[in-house]
Coordinates of C-alpha atoms and ligand atoms in Angstrom, one line a residue:
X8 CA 27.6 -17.1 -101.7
X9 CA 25.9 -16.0 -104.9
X10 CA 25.8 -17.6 -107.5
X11 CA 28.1 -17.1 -110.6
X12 CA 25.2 -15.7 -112.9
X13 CA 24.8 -13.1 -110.5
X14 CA 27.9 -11.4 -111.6
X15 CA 27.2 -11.8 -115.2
X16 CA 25.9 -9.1 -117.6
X17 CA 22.6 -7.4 -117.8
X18 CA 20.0 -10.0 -119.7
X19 CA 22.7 -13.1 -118.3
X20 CA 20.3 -13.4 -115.3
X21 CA 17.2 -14.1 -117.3
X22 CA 18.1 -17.4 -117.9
X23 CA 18.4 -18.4 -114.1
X24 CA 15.2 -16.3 -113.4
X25 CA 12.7 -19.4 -114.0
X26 CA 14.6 -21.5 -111.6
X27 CA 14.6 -18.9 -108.5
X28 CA 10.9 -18.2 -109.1
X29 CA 9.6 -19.1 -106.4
X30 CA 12.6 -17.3 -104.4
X31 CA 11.3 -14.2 -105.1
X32 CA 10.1 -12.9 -101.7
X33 CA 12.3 -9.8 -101.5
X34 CA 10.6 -5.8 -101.3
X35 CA 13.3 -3.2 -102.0
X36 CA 13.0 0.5 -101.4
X37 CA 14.9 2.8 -103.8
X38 CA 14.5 6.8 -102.2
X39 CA 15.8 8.7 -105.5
X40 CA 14.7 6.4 -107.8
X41 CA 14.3 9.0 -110.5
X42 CA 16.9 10.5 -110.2
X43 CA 20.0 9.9 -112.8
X44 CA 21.6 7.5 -110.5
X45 CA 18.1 6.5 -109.2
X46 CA 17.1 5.1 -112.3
X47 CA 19.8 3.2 -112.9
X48 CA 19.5 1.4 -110.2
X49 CA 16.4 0.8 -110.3
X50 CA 16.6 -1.2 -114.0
X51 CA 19.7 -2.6 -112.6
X52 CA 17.7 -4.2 -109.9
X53 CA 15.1 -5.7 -112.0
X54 CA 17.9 -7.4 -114.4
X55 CA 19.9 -8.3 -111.9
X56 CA 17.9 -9.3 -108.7
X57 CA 16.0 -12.4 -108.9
X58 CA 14.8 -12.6 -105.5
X59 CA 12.7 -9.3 -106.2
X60 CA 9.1 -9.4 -105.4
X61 CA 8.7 -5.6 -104.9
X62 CA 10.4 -2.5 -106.1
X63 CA 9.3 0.7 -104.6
X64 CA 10.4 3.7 -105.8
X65 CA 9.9 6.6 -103.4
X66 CA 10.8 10.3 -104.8
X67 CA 9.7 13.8 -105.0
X68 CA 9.6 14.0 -109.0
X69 CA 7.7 10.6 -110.4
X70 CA 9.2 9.9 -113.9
X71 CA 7.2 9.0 -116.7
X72 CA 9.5 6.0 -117.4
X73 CA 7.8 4.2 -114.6
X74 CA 4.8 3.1 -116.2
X75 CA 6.8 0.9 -118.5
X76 CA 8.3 -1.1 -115.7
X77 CA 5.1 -1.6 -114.1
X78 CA 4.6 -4.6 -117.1
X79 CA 7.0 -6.8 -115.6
X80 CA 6.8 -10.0 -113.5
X81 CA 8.3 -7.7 -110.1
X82 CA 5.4 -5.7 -108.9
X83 CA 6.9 -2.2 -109.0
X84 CA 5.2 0.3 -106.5
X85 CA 5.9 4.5 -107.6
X86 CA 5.2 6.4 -104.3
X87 CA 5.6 10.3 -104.8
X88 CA 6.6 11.6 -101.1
X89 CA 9.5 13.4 -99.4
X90 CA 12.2 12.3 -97.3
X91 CA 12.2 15.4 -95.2
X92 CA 8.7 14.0 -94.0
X93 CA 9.0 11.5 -91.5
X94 CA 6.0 9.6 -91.6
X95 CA 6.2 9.2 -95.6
X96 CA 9.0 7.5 -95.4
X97 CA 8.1 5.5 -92.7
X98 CA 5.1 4.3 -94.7
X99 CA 7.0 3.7 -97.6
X100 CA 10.3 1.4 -95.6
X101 CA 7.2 -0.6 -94.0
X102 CA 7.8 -4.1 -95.0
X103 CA 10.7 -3.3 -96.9
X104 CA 13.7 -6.1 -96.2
X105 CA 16.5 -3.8 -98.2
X106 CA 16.6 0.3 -98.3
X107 CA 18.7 2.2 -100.8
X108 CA 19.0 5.6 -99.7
X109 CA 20.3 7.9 -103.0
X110 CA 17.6 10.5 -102.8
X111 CA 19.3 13.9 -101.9
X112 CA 20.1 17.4 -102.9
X113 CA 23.3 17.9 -105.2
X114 CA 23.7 21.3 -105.3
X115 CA 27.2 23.0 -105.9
X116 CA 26.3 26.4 -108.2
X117 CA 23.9 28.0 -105.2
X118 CA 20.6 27.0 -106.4
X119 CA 19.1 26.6 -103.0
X120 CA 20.3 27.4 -99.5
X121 CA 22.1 25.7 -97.2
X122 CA 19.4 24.6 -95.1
X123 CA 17.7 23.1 -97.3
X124 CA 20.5 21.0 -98.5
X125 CA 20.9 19.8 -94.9
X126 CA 17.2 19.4 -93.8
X127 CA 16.9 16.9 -97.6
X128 CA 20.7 15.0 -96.9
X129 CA 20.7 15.2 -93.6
X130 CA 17.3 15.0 -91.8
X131 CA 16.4 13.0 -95.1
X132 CA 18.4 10.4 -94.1
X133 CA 18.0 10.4 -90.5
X134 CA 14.1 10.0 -91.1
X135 CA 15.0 6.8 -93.8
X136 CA 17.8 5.3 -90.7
X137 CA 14.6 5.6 -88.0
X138 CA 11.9 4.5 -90.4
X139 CA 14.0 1.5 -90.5
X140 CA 14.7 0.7 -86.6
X141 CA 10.6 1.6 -86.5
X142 CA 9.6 -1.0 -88.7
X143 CA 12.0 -3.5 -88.8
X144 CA 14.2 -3.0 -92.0
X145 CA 17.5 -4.9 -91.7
X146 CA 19.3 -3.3 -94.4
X147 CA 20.1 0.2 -95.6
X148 CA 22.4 1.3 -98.4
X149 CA 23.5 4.5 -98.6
X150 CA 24.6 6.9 -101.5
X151 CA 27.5 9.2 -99.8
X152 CA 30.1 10.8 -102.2
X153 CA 33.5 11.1 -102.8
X154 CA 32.8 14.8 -101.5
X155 CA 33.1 13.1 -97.7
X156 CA 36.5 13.0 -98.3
X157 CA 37.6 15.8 -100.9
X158 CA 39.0 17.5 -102.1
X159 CA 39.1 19.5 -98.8
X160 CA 39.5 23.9 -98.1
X161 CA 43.1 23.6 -98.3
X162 CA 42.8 21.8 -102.0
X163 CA 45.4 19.6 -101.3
X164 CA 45.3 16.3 -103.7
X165 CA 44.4 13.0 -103.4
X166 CA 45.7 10.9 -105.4
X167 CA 44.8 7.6 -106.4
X168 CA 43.9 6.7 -102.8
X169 CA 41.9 4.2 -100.9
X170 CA 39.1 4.1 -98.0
X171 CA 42.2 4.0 -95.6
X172 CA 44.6 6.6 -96.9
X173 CA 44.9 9.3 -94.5
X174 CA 43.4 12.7 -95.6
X175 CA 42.5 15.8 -94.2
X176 CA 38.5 15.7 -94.5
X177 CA 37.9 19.6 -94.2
X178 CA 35.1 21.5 -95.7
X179 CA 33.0 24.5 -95.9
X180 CA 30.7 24.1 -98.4
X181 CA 26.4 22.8 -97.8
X182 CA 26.9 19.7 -100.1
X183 CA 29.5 18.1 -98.8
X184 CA 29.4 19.0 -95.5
X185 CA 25.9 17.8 -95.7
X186 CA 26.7 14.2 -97.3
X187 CA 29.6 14.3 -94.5
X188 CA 27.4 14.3 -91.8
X189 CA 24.5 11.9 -93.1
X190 CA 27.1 9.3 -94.0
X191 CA 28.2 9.5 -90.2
X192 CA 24.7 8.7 -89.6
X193 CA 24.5 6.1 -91.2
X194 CA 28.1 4.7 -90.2
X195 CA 26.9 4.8 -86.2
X196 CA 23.4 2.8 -87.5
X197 CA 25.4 0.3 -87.9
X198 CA 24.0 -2.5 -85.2
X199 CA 21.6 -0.9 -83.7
X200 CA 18.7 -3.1 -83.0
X201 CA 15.4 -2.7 -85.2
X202 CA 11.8 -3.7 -84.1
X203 CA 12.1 -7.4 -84.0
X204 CA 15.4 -7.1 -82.2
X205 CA 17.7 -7.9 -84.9
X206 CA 20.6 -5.6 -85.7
X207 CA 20.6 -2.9 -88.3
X208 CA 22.8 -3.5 -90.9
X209 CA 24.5 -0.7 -93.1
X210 CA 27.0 0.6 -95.2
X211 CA 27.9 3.5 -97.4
X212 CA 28.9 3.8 -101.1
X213 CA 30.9 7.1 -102.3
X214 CA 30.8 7.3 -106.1
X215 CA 33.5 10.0 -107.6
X216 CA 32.2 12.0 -109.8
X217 CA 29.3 10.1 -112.2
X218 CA 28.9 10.0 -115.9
X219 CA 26.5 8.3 -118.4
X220 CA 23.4 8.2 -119.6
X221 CA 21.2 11.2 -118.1
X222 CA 24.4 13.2 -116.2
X223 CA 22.8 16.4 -116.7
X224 CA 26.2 18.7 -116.3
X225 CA 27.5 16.5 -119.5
X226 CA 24.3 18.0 -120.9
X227 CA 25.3 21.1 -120.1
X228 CA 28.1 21.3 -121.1
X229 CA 27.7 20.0 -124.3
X230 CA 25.0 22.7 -125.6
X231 CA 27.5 25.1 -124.1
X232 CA 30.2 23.4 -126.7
X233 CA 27.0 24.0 -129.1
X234 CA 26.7 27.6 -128.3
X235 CA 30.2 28.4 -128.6
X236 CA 30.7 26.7 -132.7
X237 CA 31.4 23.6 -131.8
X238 CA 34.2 24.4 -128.8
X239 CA 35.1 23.9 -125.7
X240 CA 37.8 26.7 -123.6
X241 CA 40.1 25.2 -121.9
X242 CA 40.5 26.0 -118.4
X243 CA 42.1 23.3 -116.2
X244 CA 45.4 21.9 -116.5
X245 CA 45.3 19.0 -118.1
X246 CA 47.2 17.4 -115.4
X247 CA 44.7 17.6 -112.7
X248 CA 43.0 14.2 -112.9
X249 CA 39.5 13.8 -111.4
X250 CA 37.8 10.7 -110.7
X251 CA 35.3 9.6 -112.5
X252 CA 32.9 6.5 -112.6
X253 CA 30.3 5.7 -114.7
X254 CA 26.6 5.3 -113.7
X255 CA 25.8 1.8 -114.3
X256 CA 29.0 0.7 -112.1
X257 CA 27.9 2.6 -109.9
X258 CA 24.4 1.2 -110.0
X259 CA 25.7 -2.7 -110.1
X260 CA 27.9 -1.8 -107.0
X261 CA 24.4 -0.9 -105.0
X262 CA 23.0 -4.4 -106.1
X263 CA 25.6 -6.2 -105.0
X264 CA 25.7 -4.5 -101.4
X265 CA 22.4 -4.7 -101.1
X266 CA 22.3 -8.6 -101.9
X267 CA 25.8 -9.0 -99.8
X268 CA 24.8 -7.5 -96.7
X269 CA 23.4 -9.9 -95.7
X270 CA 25.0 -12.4 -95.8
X271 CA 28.6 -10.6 -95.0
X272 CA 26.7 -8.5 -92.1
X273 CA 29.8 -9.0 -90.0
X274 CA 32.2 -8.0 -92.9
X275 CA 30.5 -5.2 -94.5
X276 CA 28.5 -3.3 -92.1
X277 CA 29.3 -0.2 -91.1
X278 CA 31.5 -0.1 -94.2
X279 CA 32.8 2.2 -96.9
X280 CA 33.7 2.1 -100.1
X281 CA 34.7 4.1 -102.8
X282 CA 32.7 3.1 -106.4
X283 CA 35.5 3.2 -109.0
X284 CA 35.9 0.9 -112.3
X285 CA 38.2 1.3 -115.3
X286 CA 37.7 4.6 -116.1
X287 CA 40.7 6.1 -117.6
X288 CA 42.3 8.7 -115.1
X289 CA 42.3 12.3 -116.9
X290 CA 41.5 15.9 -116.0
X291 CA 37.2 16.9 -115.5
X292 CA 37.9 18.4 -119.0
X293 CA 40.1 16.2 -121.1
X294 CA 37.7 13.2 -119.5
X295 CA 34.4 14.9 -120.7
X296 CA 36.2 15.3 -124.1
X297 CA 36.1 11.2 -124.7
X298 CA 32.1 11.5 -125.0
X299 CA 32.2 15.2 -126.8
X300 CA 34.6 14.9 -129.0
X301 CA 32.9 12.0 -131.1
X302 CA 30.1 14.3 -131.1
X303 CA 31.9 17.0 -132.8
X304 CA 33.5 19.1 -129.7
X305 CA 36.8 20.1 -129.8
X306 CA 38.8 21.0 -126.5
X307 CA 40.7 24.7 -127.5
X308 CA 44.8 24.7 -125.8
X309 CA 46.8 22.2 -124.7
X310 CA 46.8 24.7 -121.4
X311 CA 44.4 26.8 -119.8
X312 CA 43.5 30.5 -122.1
X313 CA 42.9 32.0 -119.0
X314 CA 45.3 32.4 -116.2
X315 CA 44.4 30.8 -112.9
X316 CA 44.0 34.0 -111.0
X317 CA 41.4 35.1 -114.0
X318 CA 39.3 32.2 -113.0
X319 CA 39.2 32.9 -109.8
X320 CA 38.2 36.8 -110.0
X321 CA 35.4 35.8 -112.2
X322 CA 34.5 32.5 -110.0
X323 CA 33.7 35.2 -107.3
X324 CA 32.5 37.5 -109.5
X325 CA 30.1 35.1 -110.1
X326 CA 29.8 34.5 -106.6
X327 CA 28.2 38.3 -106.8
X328 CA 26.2 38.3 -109.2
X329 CA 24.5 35.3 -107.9
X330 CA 23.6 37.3 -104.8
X331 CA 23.2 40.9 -106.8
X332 CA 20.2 39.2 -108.9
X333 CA 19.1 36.7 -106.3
X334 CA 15.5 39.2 -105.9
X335 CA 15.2 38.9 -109.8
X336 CA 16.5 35.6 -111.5
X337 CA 18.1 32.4 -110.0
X338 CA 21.9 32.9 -111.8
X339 CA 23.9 29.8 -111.3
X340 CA 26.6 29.2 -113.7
X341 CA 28.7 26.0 -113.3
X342 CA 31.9 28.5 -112.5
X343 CA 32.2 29.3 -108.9
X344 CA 35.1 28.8 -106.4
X345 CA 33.6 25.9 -105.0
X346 CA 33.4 23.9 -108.4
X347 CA 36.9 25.9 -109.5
X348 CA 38.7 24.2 -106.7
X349 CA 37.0 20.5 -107.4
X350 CA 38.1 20.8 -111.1
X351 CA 41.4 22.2 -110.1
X352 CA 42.2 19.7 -107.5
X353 CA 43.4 16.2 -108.2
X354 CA 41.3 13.3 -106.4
X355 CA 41.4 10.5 -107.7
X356 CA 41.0 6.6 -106.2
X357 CA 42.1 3.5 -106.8
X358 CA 41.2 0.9 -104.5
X359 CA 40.1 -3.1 -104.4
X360 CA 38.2 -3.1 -101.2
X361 CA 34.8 -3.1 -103.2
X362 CA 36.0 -6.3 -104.8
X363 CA 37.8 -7.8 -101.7
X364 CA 34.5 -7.8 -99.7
X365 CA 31.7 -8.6 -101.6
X366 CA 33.2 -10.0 -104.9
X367 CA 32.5 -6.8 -107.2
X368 CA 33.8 -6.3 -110.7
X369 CA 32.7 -3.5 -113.0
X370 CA 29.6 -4.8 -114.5
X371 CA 30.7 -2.3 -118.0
X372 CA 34.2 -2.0 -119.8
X373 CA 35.6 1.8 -120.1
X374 CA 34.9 0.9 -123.6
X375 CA 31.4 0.0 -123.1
X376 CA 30.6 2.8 -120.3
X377 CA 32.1 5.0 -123.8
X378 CA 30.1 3.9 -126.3
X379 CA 27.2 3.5 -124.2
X380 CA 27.5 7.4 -122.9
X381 CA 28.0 8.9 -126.6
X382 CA 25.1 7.4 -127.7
X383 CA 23.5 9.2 -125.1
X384 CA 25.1 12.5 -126.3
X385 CA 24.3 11.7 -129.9
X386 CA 20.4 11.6 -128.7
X387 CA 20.1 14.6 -126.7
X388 CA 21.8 15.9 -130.1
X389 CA 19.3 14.6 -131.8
X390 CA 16.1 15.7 -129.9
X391 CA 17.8 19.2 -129.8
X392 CA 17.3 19.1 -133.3
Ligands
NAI1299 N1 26.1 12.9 -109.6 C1 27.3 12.6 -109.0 O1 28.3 12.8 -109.6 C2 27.3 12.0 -107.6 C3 26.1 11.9 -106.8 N2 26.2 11.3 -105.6 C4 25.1 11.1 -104.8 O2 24.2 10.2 -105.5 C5 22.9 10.4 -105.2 C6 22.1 10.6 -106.4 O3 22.6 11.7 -107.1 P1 22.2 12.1 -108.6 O4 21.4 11.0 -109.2 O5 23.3 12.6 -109.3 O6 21.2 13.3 -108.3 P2 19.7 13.6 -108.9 O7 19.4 15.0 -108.5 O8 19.7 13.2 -110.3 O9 18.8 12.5 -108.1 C7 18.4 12.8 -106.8 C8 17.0 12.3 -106.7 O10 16.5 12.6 -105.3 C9 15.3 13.1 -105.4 N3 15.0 14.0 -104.3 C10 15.6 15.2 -104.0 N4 15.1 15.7 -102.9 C11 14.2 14.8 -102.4 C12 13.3 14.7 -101.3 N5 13.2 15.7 -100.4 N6 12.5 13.6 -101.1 C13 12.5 12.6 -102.0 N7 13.3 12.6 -103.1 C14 14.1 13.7 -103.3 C15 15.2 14.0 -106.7 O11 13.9 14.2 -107.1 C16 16.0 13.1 -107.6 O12 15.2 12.2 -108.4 C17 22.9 11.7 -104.3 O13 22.7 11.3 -102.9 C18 24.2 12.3 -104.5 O14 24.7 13.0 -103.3 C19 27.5 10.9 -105.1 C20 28.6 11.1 -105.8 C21 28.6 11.7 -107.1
LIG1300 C1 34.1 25.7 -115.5 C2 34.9 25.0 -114.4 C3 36.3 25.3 -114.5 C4 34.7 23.5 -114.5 C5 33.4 23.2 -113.7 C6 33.3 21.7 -113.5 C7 32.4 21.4 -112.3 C8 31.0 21.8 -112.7 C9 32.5 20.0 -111.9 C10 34.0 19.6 -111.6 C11 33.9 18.5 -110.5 C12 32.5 18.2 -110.4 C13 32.0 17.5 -109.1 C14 32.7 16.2 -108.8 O1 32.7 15.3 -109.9 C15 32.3 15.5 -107.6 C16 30.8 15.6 -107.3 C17 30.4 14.7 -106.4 C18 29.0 14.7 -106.0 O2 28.7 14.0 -105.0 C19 28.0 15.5 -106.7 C20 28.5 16.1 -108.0 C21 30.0 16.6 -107.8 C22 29.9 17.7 -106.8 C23 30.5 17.2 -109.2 C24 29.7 18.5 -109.6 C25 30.3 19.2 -110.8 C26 31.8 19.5 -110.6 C27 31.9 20.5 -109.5

């Protein structure tokens, strides 16, 4: 079992860090570790996992931010390589005892094809599963989505449900057909035996939709506020709710798998689970508004300005255009009828399996993950300025 402090707060582990010392004999591999959920769980790691000896962080894109962390008592290893390319990531999972697999392609406006988005999430993680059974890795965590479920073609809601609640898992579109079929990969990894001869362990995590610090669409959408005096149009009912979870959660929900599976191989392998805290439950809109609003949005209508069938004439309109000035520009606005229907279709979780199996509690408040994202906003704010 772990111990109590491991469940604390970010800093709370300090304290018990001189005592495990000379435990500190583990080498962890983060794919995507610059990425906004990347980095997160990469600091969470080096507050929160004493028996860290090595942190790699393997992505396409090196952040600056790295060279900061490379001042610390864990020896942090950057490794710029691609996870479409076999052999560079079996170089990097050599000698790795724990794999966390969140480097991918999100891609719902069109921005690159299809294949693409399957060779990265698909092949991607094939290549990190058999770098593993090559070289011995025991563990892999892996970042799937709530996209693996839904909302599905037919739009039909799902609401407030769990890992076992029966659901239609449909879809069409690259993403998450792609993040579909790698967390199946994953899923049937589950035991197989790795050089050495001991079994592989896995499991998958599928965050709903993130927020925090460095969630790029908040971004967006708030210099589109910005652009248009300060407001925001409308265009979902407000009774839609979307799930919604916020990044460091998410992040402290990978530590603890990671550190779990282990020891709860039996229990957890092969596993699911949905990443969920208290997060109010709220439309994509009226959601987003908790972090805008303080910093000086204001949603327009208590319903959506524009009819329904509007949005969808000018979410394939779009749809057009995209492939009219394809030869010319890249034109991907965030309305299309892929991300029309995932607004405009309630999914939402709620579920205790997470804490059932491995003890997890939301590491932040909602009032914490609040504060802690409108700060955020205020600084981009600021650095607009
Ligand atoms: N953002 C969200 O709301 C959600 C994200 N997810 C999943 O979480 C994971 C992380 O997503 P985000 O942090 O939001 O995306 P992100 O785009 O910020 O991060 C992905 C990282 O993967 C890296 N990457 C992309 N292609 C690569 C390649 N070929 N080789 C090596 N690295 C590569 C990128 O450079 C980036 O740093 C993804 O697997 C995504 O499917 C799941 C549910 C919700
Ligand atoms: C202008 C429109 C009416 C509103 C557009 C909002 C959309 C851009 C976003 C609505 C739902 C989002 C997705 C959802 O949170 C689930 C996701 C899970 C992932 O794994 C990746 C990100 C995303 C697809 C997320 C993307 C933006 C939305 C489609």
């Amino acid at each position: 079992m772990a111990s109590d402090s491991r469940f604390g707060r970010p800093g709370t582990v300090a304290a018990g860090m001189a005592d495990s010392a000379q435990a500190q004999k583990l080498v962890y591999l983060v794919t995507g570790g610059c990425g906004f959920l990347g980095e997160h769980v990469v600091r969470m790691l080096l507050q929160q996992e004493p028996q860290l000896r090595e942190l790699r962080i393997f992505d396409l894109h090196l952040g600056p931010w790295l060279e900061e962390l490379k001042t610390g008592p864990v020896q942090v290893t950057a490794i710029q390589g691609d996870v479409t390319q076999a052999h560079e990531v079996a170089a990097a999972v050599a000698g790795a005892h724990v794999v966390i697999h969140t480097a991918g392609l999100v891609d719902v406006f069109g921005k690159t094809s299809p294949e693409t988005i399957h060779e990265v999430n698909v092949q991607g993680t094939r290549n990190v599963i058999e770098a593993c059974v090559q070289t011995g890795t025991r563990f892999l965590v892996y970042t799937s989505s709530m996209e693996v479920v839904g909302p599905n073609v037919k739009g039909q809601p799902f609401y407030r449900g769990n890992e076992n609640t029966p659901y239609e898992a449909v879809h069409r579109h690259p993403y998450p057909c792609s993040k579909a079929l790698a967390e199946q990969l994953v899923l049937e990894a589950n035991g197989r035996k790795v050089l050495g001869g001991l079994p592989l362990v896995t499991c998958a995590l599928r965050p709903t939709g993130i927020y925090g610090e460095g969630h790029q669409i908040m971004r967006d959408f708030y210099h589109q506020g910005l652009r248009l005096g300060g407001r925001l149009f409308r265009a979902i009912p407000a009774s839609v709710e979307h799930g919604r979870v916020y990044v460091g959660n998410v992040a402290w929900m990978h530590v603890l798998v990671a550190r779990e599976l282990e020891h709860r191989a039996a229990l957890m392998g092969g596993q699911v689970y949905f990443c969920y805290d208290n997060s109010p439950y709220k439309s994509y809109e009226d959601f987003n508004m908790e972090f805008l609003g303080p910093c000086g949005l204001r949603l327009v209508g208590t319903h959506p300005l524009l009819p329904y069938w509007l949005l969808v004439f000018l979410a394939a309109l779009n749809v057009l255009l995209q492939w009219l000035l394809r030869p010319l520009l890249l034109y991907a606005p965030l309305l299309n009828p892929y991300t029309l229907a995932m607004a405009n279709t309630t999914f939402t979780v709620s579920t205790d399996k997470a804490r059932r199996h491995f003890g997890y509690e939301p590491l932040f408040s909602w009032e914490e993950s609040r504060t802690r994202t409108i700060r955020w906003v205020q600084a981009v704010e600021g650095s607009a300025q």
